[in-house]
Coordinates of N, CA and C in Angstrom, one line a residue:
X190 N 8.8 15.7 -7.4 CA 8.5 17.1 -7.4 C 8.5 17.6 -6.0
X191 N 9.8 18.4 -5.7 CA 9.4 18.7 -4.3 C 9.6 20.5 -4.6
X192 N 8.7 21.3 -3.7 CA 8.6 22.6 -3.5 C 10.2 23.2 -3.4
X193 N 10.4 24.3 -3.6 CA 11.7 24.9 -4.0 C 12.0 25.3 -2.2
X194 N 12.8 25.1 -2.2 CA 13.5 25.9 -0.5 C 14.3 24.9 0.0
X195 N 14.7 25.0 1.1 CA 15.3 23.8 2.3 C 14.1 22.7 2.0
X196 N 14.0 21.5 2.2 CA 13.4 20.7 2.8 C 13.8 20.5 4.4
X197 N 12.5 19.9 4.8 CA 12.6 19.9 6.5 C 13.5 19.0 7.2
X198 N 14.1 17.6 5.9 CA 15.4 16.9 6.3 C 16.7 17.5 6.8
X199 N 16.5 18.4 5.5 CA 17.7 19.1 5.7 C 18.1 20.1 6.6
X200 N 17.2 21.2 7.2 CA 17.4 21.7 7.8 C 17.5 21.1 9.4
X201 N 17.3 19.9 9.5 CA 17.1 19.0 10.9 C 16.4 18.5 11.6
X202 N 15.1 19.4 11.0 CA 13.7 19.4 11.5 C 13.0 17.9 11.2
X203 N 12.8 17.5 11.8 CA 12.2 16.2 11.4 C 10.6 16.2 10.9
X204 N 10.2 15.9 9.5 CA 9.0 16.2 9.0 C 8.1 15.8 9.9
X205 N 7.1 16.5 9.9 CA 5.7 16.2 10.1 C 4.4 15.2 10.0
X206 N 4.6 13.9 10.1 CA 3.8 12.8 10.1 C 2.2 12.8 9.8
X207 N 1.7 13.0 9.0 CA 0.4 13.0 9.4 C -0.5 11.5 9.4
X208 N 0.1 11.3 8.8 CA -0.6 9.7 8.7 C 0.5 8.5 8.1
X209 N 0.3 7.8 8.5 CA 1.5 6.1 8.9 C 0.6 5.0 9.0
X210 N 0.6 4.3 7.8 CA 0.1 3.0 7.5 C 0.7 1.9 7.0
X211 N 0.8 0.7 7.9 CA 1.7 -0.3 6.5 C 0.9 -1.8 6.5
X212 N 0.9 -1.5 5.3 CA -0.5 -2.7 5.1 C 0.2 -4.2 4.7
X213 N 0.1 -4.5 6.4 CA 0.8 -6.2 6.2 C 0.1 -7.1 6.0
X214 N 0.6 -8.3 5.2 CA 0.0 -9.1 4.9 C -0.5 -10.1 6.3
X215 N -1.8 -10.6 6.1 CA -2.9 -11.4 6.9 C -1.7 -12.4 7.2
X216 N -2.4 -12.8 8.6 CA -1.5 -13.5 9.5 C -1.9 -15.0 8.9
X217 N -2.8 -15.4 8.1 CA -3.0 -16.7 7.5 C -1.5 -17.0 6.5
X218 N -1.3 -15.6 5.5 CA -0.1 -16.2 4.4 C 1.0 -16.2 5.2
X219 N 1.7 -16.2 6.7 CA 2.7 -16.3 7.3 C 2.2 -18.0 7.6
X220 N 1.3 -18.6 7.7 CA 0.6 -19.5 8.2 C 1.4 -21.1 6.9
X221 N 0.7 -19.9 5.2 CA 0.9 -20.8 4.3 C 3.0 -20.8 3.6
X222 N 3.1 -19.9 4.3 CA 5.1 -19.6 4.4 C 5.5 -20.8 4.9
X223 N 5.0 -21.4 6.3 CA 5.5 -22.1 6.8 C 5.2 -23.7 6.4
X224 N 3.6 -24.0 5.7 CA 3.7 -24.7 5.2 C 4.3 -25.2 3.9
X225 N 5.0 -24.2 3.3 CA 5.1 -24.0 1.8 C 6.9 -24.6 2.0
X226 N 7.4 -23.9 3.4 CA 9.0 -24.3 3.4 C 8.5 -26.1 4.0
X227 N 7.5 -26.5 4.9 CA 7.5 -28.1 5.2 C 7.3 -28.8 3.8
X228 N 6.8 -28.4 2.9 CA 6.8 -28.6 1.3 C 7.9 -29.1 1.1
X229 N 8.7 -28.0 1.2 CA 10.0 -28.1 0.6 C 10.8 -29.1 0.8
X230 N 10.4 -29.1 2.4 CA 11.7 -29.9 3.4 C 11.1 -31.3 3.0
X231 N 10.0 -31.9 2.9 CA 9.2 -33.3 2.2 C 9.8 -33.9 1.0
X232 N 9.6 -32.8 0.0 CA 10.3 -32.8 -1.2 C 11.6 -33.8 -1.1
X233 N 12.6 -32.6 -0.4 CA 14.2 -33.5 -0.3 C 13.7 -34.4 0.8
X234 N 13.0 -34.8 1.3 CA 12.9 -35.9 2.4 C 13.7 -37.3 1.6
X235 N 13.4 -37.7 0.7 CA 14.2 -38.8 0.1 C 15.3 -39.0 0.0
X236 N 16.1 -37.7 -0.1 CA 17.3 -37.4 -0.4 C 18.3 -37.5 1.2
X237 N 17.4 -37.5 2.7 CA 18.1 -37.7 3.6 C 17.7 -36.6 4.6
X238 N 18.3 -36.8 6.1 CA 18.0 -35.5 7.0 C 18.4 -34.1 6.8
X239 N 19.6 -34.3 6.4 CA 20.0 -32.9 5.9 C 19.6 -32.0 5.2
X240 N 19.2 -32.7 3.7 CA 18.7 -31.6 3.4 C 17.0 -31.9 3.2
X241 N 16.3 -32.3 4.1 CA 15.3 -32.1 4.6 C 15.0 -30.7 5.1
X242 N 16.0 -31.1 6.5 CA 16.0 -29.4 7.0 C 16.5 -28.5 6.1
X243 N 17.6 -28.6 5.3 CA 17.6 -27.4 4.2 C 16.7 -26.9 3.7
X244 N 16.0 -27.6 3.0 CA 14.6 -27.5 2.1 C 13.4 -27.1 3.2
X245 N 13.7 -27.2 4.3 CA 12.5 -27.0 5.3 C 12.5 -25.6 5.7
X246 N 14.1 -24.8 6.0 CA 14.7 -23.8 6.2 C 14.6 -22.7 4.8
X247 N 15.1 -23.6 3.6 CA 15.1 -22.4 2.9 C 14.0 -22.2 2.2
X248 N 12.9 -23.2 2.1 CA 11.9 -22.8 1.6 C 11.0 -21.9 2.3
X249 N 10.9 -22.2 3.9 CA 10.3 -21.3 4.7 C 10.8 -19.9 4.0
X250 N 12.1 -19.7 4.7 CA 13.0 -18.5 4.2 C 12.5 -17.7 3.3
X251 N 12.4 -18.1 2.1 CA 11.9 -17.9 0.4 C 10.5 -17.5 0.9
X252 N 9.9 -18.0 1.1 CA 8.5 -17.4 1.3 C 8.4 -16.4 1.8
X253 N 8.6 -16.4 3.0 CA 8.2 -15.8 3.9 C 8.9 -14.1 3.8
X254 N 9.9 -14.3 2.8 CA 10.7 -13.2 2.3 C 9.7 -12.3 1.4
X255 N 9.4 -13.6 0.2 CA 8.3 -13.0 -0.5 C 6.7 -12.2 0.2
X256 N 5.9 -12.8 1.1 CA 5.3 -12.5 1.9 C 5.6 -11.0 2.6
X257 N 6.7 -10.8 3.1 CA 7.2 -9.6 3.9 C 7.3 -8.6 2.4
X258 N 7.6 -8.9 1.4 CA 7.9 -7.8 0.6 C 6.7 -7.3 0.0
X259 N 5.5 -8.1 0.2 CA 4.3 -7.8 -0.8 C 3.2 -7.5 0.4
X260 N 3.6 -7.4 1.6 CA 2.8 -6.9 2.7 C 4.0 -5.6 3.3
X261 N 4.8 -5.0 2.8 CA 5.5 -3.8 3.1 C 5.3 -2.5 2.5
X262 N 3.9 -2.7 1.5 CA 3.6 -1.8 1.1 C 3.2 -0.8 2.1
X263 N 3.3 0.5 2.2 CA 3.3 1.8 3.3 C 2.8 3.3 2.7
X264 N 1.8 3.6 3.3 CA 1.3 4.7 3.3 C 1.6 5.7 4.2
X265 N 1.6 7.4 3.7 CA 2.3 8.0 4.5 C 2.1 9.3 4.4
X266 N 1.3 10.7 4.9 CA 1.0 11.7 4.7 C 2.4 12.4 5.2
X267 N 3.3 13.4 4.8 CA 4.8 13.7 5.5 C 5.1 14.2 4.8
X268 N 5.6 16.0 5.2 CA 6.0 17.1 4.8 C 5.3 17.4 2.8
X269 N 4.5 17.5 3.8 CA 3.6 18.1 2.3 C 3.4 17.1 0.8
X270 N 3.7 15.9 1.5 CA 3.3 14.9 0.3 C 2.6 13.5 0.7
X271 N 2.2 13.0 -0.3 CA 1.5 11.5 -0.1 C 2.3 10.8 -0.5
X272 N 2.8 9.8 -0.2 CA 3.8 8.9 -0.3 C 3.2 7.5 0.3
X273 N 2.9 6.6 -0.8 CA 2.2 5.4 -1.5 C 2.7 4.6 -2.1
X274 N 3.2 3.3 -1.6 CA 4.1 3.0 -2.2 C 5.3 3.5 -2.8
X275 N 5.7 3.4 -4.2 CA 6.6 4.0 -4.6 C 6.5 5.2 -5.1
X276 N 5.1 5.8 -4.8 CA 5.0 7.2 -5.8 C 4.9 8.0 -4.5
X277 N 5.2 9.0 -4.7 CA 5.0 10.2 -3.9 C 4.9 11.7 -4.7
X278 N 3.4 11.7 -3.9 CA 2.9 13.1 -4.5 C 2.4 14.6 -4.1
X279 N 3.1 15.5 -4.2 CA 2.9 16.4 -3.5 C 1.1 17.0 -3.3
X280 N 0.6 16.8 -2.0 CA -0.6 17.2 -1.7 C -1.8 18.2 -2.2
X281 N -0.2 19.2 -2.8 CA -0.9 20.6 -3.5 C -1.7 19.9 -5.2
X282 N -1.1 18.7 -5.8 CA -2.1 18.3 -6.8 C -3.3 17.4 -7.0
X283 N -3.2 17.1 -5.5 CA -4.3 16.3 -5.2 C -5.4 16.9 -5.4
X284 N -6.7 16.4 -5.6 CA -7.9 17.0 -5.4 C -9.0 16.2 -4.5
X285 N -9.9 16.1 -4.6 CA -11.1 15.2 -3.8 C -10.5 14.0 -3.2
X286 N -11.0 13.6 -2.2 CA -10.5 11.8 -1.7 C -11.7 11.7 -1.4
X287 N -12.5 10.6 -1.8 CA -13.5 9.3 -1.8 C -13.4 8.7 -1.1
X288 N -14.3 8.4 0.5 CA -13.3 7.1 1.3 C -14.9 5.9 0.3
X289 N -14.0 4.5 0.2 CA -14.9 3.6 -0.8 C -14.9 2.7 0.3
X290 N -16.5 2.7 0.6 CA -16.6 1.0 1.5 C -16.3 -0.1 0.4
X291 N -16.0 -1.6 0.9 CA -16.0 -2.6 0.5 C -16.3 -2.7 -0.6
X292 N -18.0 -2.4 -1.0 CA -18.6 -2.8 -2.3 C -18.3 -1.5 -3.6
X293 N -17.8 -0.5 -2.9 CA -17.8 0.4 -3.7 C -15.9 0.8 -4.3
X294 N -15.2 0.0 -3.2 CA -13.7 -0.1 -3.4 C -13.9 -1.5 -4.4
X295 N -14.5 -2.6 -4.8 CA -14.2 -3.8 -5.2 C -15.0 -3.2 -6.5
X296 N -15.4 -1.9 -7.1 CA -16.4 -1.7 -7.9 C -14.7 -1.1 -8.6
X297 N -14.4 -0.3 -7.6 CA -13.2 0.9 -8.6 C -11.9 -0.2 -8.7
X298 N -11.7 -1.2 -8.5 CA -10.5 -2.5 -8.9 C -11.0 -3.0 -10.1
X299 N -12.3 -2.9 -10.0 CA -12.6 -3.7 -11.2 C -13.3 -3.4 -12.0
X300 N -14.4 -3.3 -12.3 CA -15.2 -2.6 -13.7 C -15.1 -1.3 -13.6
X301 N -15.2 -0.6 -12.7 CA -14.7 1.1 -13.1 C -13.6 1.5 -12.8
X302 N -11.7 0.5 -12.7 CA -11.2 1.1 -12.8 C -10.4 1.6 -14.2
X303 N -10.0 2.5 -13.8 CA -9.0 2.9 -14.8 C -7.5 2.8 -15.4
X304 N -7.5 2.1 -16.6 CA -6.1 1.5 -17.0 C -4.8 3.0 -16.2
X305 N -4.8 4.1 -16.4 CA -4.0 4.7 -16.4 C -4.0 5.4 -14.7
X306 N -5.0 5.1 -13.8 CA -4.8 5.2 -12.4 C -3.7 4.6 -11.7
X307 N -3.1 5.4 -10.7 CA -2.2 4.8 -10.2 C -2.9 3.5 -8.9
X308 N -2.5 2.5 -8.9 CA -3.3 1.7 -7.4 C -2.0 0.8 -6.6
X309 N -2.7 1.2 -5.5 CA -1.7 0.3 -4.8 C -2.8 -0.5 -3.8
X310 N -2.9 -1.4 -4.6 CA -3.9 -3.0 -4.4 C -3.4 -3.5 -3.8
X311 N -4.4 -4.4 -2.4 CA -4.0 -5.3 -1.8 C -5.4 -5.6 -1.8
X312 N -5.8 -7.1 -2.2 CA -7.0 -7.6 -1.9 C -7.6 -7.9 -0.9
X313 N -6.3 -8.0 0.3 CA -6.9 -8.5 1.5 C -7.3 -7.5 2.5
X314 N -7.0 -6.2 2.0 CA -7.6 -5.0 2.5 C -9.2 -4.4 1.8
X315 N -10.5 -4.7 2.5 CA -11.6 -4.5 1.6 C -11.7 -2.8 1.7
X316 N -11.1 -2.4 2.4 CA -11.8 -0.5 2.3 C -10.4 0.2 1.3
X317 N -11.2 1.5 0.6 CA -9.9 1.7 -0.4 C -10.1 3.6 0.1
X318 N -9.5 4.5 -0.7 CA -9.7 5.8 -0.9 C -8.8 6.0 -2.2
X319 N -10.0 6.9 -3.0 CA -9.7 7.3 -4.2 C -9.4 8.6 -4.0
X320 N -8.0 9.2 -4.4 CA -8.1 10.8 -4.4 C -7.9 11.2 -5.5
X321 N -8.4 12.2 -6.2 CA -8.4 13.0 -7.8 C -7.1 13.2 -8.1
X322 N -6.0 13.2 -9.0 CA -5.0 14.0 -9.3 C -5.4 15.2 -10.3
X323 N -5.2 16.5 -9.9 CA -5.7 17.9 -10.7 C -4.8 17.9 -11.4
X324 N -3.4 17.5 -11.5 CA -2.2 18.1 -12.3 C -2.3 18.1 -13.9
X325 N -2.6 18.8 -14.3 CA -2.9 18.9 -15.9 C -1.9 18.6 -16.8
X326 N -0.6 18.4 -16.3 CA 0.3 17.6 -16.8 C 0.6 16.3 -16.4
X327 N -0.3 16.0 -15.6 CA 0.0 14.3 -14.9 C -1.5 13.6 -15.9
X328 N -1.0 12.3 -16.0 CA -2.5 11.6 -17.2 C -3.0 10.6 -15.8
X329 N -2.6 10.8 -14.6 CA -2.9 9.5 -14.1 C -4.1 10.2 -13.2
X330 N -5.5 9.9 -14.0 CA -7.0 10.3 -13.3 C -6.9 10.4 -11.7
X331 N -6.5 9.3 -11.0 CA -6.7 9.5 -9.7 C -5.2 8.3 -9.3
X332 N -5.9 8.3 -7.7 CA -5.2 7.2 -6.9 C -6.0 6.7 -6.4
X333 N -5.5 5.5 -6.3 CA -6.6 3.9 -5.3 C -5.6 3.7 -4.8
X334 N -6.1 4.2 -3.3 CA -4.9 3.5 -2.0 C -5.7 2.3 -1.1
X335 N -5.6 1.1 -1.4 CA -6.1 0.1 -0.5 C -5.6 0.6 1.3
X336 N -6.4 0.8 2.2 CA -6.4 1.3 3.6 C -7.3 0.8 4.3
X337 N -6.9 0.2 5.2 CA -7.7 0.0 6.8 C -8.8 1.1 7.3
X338 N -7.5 2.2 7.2 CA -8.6 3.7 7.4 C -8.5 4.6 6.5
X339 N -9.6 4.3 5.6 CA -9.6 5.8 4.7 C -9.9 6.7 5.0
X340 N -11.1 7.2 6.4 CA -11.4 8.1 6.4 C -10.0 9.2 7.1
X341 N -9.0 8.3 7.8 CA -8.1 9.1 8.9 C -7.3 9.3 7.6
X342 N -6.8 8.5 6.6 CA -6.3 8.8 5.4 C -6.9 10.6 4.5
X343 N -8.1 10.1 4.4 CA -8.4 11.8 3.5 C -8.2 12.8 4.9
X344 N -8.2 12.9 6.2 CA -8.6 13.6 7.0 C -6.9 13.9 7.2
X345 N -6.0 13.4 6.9 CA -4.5 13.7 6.7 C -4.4 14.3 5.7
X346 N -4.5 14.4 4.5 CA -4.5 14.6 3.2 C -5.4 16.0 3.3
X347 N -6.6 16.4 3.9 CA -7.1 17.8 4.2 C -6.4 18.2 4.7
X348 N -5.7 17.6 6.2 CA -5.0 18.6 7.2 C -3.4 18.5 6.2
X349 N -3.4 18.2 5.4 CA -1.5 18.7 4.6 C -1.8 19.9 4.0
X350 N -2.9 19.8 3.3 CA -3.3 20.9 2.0 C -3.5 22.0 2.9
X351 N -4.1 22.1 4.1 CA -4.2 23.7 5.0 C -3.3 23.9 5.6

């Protein structure tokens, strides 16, 4: 849903940034990537040097692929929308943002969340921010954005809406 007119692409103008986050994964699972391809390369160790290093190479490879894809999740306040992973939502239907410390973000993942909320979970981020969705034709109660900084998060998300 984007607002009727030019967008800011198009006319050349380069949108307005208000907030840029990309929540990579901990420098430990790059740690278990590399153990996971020495795995690999052990495995074929019987089979010879060659494909030792194959298995050492592509298993790293394989991981660490997986790793990069599931720490590329990206947050992003920009020309009048929230854009969260794969959803992007225009500002104007947002309502309230909650910044949730630790105990109160591991409360809304789990026994108070909601099947029909949108989330973009990362466990290894403990602070979260919930914002309301008002859209009365949207069923998805809120958003759970796992973030480093929620409060610079809602304080983007006020400065879109004014």
């Amino acid at each position: 849903m984007h607002p009727p007119g030019p967008s800011p692409e198009a006319s050349g103008v380069p949108p307005r940034v208000l907030y840029d986050e990309r929540l990579t994964a901990p420098r430990s699972w790059w740690l278990i990537a590399a153990l996971a391809g020495i795995s690999c390369g052990l495995i074929l160790l019987p089979l010879g040097t060659l494909p030792l290093l194959g298995g050492l190479v592509a298993g790293t490879a394989l991981v660490a692929v997986g790793v990069s894809a599931y720490g590329s999740a990206r947050i992003r306040v920009v020309a009048g929308s929230l854009v969260a992973g794969d959803a992007r939502v225009p500002v104007r239907v947002l309502g309230e943002a909650h910044v949730l410390d630790a105990e109160q973000a591991r409360a809304w993942r789990t026994h108070r969340a909601d099947p029909r909320a949108y989330m973009l979970l990362r466990g290894y981020v403990p602070t979260a921010l919930r914002v309301e969705v008002t859209d009365p034709g949207d069923p998805t109660p809120y958003l759970y954005l796992s973030t480093r900084r929620p409060r610079a998060l809602a304080e983007a998300l006020e400065a879109a809406r004014a």
